[in-house]
mmCIF file of C-alpha atoms in Angstrom:
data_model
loop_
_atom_site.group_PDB
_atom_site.id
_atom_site.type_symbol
_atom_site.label_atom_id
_atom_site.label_comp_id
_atom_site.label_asym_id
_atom_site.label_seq_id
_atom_site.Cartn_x
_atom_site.Cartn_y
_atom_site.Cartn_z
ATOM 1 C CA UNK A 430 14.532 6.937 12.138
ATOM 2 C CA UNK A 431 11.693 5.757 14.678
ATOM 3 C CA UNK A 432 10.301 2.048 15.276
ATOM 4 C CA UNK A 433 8.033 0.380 17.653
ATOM 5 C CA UNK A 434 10.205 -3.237 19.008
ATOM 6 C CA UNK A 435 6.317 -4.245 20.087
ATOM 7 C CA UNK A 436 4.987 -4.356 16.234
ATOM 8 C CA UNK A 437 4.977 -6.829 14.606
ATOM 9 C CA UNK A 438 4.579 -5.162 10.893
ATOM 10 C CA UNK A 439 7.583 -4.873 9.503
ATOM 11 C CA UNK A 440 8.844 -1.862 7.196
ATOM 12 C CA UNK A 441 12.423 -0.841 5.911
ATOM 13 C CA UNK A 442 14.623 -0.314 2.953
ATOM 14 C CA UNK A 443 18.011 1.014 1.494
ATOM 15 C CA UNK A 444 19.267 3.754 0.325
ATOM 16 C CA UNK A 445 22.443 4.376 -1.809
ATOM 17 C CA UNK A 446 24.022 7.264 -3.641
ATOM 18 C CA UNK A 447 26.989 8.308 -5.289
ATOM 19 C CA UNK A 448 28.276 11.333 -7.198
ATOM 20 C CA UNK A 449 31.372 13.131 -8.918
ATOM 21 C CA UNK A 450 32.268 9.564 -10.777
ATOM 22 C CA UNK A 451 32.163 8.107 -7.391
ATOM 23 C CA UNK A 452 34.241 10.458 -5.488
ATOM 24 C CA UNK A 453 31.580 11.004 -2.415
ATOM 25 C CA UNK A 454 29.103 8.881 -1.539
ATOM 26 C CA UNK A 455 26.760 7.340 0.594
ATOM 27 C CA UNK A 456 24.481 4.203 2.020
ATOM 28 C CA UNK A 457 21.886 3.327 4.611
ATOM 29 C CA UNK A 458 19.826 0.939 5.125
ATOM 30 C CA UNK A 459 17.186 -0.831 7.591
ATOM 31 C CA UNK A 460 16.552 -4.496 6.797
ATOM 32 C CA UNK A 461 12.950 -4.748 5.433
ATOM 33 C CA UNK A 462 12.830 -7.842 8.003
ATOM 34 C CA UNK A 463 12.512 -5.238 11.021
ATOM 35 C CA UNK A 464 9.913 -5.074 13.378
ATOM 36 C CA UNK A 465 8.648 -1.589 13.137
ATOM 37 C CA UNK A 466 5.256 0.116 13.310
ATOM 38 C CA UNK A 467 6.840 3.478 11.285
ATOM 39 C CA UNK A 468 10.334 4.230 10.101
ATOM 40 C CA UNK A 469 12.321 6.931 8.014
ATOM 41 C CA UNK A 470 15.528 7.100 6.125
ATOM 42 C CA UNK A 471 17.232 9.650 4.134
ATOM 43 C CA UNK A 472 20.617 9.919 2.803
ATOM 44 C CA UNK A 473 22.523 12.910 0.050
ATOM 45 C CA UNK A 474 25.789 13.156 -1.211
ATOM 46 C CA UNK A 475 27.693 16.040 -3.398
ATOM 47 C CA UNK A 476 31.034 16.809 -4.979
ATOM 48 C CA UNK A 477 32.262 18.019 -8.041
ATOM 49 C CA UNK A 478 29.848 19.507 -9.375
ATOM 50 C CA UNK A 479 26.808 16.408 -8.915
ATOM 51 C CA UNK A 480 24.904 15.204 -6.224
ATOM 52 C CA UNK A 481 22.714 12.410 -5.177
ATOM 53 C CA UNK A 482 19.815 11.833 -2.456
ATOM 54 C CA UNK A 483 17.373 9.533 -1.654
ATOM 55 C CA UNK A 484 14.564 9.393 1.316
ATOM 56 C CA UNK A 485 12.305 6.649 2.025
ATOM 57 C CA UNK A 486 9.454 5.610 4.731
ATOM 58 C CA UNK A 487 6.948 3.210 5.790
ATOM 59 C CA UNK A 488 3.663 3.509 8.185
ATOM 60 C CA UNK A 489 1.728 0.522 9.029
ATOM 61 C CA UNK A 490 -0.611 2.780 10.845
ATOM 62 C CA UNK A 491 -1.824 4.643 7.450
ATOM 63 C CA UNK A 492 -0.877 1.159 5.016
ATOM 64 C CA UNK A 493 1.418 3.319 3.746
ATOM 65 C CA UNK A 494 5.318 3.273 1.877
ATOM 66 C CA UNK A 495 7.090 6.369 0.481
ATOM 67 C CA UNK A 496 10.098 7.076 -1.887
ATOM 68 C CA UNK A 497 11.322 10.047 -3.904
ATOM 69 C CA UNK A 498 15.078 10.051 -5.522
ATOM 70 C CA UNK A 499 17.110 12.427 -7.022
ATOM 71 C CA UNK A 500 20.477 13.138 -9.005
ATOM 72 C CA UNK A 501 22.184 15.846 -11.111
ATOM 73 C CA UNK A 502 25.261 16.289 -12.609
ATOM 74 C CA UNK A 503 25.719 14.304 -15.415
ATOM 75 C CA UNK A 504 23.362 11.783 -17.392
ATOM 76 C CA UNK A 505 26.259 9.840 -18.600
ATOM 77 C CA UNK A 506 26.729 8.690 -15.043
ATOM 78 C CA UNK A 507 28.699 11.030 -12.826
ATOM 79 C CA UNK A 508 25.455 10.872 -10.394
ATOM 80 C CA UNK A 509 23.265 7.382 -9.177
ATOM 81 C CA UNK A 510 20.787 7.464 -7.034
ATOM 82 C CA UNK A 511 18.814 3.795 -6.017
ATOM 83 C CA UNK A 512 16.662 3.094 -3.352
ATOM 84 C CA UNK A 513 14.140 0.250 -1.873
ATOM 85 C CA UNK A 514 11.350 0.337 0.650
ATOM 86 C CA UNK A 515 8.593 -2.194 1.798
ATOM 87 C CA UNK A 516 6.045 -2.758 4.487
ATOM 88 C CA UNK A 517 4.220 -6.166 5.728
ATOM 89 C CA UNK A 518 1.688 -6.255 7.761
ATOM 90 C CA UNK A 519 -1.112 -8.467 9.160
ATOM 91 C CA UNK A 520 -5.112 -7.280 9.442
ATOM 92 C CA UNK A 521 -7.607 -8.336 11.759
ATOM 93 C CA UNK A 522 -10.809 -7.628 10.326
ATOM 94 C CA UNK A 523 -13.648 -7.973 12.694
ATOM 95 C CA UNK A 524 -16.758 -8.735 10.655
ATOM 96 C CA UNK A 525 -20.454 -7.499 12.037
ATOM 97 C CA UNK A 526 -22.036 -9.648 14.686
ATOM 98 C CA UNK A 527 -24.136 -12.360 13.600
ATOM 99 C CA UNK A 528 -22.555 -12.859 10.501
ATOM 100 C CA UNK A 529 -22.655 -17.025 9.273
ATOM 101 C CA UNK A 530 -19.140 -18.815 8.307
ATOM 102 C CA UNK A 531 -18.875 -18.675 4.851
ATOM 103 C CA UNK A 532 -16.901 -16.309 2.664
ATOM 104 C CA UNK A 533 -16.303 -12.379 2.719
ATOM 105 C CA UNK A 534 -16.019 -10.611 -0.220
ATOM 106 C CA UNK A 535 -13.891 -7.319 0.810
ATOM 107 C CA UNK A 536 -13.939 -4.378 -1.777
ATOM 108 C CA UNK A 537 -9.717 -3.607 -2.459
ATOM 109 C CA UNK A 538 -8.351 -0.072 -3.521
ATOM 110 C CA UNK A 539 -4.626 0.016 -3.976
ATOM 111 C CA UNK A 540 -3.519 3.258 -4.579
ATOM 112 C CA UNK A 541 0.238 4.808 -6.676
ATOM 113 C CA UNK A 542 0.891 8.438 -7.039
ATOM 114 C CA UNK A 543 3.695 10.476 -7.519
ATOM 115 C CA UNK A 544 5.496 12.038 -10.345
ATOM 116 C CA UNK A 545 9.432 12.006 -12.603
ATOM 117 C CA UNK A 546 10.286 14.785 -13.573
ATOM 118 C CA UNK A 547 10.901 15.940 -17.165
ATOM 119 C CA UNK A 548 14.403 15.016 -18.835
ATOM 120 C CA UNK A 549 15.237 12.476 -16.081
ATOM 121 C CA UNK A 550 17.245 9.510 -17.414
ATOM 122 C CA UNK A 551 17.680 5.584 -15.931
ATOM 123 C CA UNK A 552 20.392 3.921 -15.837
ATOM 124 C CA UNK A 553 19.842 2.028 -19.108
ATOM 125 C CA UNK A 554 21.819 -1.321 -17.341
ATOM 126 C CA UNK A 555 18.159 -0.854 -15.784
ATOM 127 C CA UNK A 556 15.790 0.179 -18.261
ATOM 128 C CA UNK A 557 13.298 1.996 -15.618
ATOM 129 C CA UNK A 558 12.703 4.506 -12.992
ATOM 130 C CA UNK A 559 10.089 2.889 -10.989
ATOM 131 C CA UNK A 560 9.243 -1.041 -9.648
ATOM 132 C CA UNK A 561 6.321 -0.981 -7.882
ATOM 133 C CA UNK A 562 4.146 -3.967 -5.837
ATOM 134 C CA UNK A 563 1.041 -3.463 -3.878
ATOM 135 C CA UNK A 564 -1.013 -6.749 -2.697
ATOM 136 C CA UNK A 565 -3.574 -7.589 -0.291
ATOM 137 C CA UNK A 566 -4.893 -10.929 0.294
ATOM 138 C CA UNK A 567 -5.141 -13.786 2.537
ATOM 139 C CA UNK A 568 -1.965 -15.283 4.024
ATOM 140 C CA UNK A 569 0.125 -17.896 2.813
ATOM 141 C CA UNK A 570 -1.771 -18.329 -0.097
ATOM 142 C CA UNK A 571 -2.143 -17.109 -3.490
ATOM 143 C CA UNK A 572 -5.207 -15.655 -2.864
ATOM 144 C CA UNK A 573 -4.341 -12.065 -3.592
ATOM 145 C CA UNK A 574 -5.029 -9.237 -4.986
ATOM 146 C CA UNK A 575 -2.491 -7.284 -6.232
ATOM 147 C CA UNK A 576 -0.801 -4.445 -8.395
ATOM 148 C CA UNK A 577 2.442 -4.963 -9.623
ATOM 149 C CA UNK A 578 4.406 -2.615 -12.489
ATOM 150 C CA UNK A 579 7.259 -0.752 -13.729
ATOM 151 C CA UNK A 580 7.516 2.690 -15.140
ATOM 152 C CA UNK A 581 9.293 3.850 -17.601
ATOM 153 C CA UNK A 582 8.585 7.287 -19.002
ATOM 154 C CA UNK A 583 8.447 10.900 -17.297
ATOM 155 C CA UNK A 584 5.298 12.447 -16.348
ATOM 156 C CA UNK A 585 2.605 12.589 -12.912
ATOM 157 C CA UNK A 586 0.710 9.448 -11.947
ATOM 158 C CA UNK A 587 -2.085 9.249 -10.532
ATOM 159 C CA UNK A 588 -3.682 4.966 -10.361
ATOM 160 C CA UNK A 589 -6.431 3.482 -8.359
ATOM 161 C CA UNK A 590 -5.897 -0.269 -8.815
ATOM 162 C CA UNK A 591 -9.954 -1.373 -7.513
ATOM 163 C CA UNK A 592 -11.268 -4.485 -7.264
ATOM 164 C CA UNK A 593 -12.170 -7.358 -4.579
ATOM 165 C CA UNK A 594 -11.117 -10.609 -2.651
ATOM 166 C CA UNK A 595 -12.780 -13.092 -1.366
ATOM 167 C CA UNK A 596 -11.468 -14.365 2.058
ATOM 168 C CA UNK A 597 -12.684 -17.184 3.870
ATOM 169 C CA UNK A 598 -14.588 -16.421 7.457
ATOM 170 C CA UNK A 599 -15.430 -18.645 10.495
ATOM 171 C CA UNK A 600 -17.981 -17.709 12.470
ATOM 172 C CA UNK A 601 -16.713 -15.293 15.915
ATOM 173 C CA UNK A 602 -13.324 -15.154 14.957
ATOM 174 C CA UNK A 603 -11.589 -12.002 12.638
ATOM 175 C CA UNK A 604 -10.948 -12.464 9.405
ATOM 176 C CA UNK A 605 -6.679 -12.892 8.966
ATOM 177 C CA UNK A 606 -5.590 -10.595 5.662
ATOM 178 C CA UNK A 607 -1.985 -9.288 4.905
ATOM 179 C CA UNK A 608 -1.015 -6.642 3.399
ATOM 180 C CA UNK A 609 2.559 -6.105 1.193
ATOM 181 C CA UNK A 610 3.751 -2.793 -0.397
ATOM 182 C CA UNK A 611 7.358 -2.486 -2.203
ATOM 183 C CA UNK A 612 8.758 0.117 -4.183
ATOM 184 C CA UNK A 613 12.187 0.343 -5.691
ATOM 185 C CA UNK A 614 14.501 2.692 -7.938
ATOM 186 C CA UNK A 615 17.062 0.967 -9.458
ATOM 187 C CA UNK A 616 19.204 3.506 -10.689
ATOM 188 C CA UNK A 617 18.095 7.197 -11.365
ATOM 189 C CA UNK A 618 21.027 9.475 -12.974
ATOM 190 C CA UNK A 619 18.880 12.290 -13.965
ATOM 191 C CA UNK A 620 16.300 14.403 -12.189
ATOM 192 C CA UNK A 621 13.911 13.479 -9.918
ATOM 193 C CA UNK A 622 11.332 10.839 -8.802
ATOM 194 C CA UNK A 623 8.709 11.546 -6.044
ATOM 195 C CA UNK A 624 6.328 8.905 -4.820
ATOM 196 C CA UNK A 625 6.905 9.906 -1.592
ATOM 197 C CA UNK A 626 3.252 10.264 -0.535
ATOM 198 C CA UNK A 627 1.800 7.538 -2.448
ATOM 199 C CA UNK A 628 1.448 4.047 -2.053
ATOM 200 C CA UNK A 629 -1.346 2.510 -0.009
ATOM 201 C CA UNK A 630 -4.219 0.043 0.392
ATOM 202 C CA UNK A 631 -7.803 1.110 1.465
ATOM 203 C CA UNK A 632 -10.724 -1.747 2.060
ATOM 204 C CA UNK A 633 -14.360 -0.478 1.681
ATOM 205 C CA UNK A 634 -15.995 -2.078 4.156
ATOM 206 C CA UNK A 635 -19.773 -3.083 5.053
ATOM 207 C CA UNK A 636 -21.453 -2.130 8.065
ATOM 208 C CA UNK A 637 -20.504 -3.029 11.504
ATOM 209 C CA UNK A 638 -16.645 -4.224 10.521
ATOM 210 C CA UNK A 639 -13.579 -2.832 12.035
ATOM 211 C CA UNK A 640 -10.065 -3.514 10.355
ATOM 212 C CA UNK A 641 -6.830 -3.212 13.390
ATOM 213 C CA UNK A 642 -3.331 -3.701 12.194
ATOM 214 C CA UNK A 643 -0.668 -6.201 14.059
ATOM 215 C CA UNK A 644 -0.005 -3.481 16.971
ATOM 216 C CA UNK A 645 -3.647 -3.213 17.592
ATOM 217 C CA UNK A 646 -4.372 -0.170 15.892
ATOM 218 C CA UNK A 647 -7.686 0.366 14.360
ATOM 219 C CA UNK A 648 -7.591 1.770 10.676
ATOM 220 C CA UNK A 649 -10.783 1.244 9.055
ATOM 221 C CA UNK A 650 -14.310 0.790 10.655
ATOM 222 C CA UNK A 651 -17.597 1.142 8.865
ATOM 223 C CA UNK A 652 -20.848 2.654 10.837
ATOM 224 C CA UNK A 653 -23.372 0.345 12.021
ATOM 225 C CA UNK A 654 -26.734 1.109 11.685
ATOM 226 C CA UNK A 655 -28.661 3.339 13.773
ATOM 227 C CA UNK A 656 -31.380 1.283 15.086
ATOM 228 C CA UNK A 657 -33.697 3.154 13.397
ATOM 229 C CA UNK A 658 -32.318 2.202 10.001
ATOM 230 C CA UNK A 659 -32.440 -1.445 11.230
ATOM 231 C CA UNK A 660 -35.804 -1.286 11.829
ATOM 232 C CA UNK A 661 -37.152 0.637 8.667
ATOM 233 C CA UNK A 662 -34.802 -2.214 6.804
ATOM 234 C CA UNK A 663 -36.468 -4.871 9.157
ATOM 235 C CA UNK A 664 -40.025 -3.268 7.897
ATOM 236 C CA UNK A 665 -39.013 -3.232 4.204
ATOM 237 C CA UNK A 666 -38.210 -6.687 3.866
ATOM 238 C CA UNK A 667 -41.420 -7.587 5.779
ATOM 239 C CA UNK A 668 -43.467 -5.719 3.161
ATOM 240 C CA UNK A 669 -41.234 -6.715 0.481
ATOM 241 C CA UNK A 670 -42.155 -10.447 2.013
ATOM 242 C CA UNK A 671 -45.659 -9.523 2.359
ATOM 243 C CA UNK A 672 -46.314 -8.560 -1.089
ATOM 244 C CA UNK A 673 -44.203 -11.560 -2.601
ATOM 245 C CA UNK A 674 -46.860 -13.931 -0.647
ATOM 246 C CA UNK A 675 -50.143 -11.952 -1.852
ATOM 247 C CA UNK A 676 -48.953 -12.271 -5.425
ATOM 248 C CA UNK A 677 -47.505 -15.628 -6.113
ATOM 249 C CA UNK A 678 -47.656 -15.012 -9.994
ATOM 250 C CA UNK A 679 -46.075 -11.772 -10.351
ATOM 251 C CA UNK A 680 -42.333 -12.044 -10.599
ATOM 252 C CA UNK A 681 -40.333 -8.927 -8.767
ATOM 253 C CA UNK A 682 -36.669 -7.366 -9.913
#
């Protein structure tokens, strides 16, 4: 287990297993409410014949949550494995010099992989392996956009939730965004679940922006143009400007 007391994303979860009818077990947790730049947390348990585990993490430098469960034994019960992890975390997101106040339209990509393994079986007080939540968007509002879902059959995954959000910009100062990513396993008797490398958000940006999390790290940045580009742009929309005024009549797509 690692944290940063400086960040002020905050990242944690729980952890809880049990096995032989209850015989051994074991819990852990870190309240999701702590301030943490990256954390990890495991736990396993095994007697009579079953066993349990469970490890979870969260990164605010990569956007980033992780979980993979797993129990044997018995699918009537003898093993349980459930576990919980989430991240939230605030973006500055510089925007290119110049730019008016007005609105930003940011290009989203929220992205769930990870796999359950054949024959495993839920607790069926449950009714699913996987809860998942991934959401991006501007604070304190309900401007957000978001992925949220269950799963509930075996088999790899592999989802790119894409889209875009508009957020509202003032003129020299960053753009404010959050960011929120929760997964949970409510009960897992059989087999395995790994979405331990998997959830995350991306932003696509346009030129000239730079994206640092709450600590001050910087995780996205798109190039600006070499002044050379900027001046063979420049040139185009002269001509382009040029031949709109020569031909008044003709209309241009």
């Amino acid at each position: 287990m690692a944290g940063n007391a400086a960040a002020v994303a905050t990242t944690g979860g729980a952890v809880s297993m049990n096995s032989g009818q209850g015989s051994c077990s074991d819990s852990r947790i870190i309240p999701q409410s702590t301030a943490q730049d990256v954390f990890v947390l495991g736990g396993a348990t095994a007697c009579a014949g079953g066993s349990a585990s469970a490890d979870i993490k969260g990164d605010a430098a990569s956007a980033s949550i992780g979980l993979k469960a797993s129990a044997s034994g018995s699918a009537g019960g003898s093993s349980q494995t459930a576990a919980s992890v989430s991240l939230r975390d605030f973006w500055d997101i510089s925007v290119a010099a110049g730019t008016p106040s007005g609105s930003i339209t940011i290009p989203v990509t929220l992205q769930l992989d990870g796999s359950i393994s054949p024959g495993a079986v839920f607790n069926p007080g449950f009714g699913r392996f996987l809860d998942y939540s991934l959401n991006f968007g501007q604070p304190f509002s309900f401007n957000v956009f978001q992925a949220t879902g269950r799963l509930t059959t075996v088999g790899n995954y592999s989802q790119s939730f894409s889209g875009s959000i508009v957020l509202p910009y003032s003129a020299g100062r960053p753009l404010r965004a959050v960011v929120e990513l929760s997964m949970s396993v409510p009960g897992l008797l059989e087999g395995s679940i790994d979405f331990y490398n998997t959830a995350s958000v991306s932003l696509q940006l346009p030129a000239g922006y730079v994206v640092t999390n709450s600590s001050g790290t910087q995780l996205f940045a798109a190039p600006v143009p070499e002044p050379a580009s900027i001046m063979m742009m420049m040139s185009g929309l002269a001509l382009v400007a040029g031949l709109s005024r020569a031909r008044p009549g003709r209309r241009h797509r």
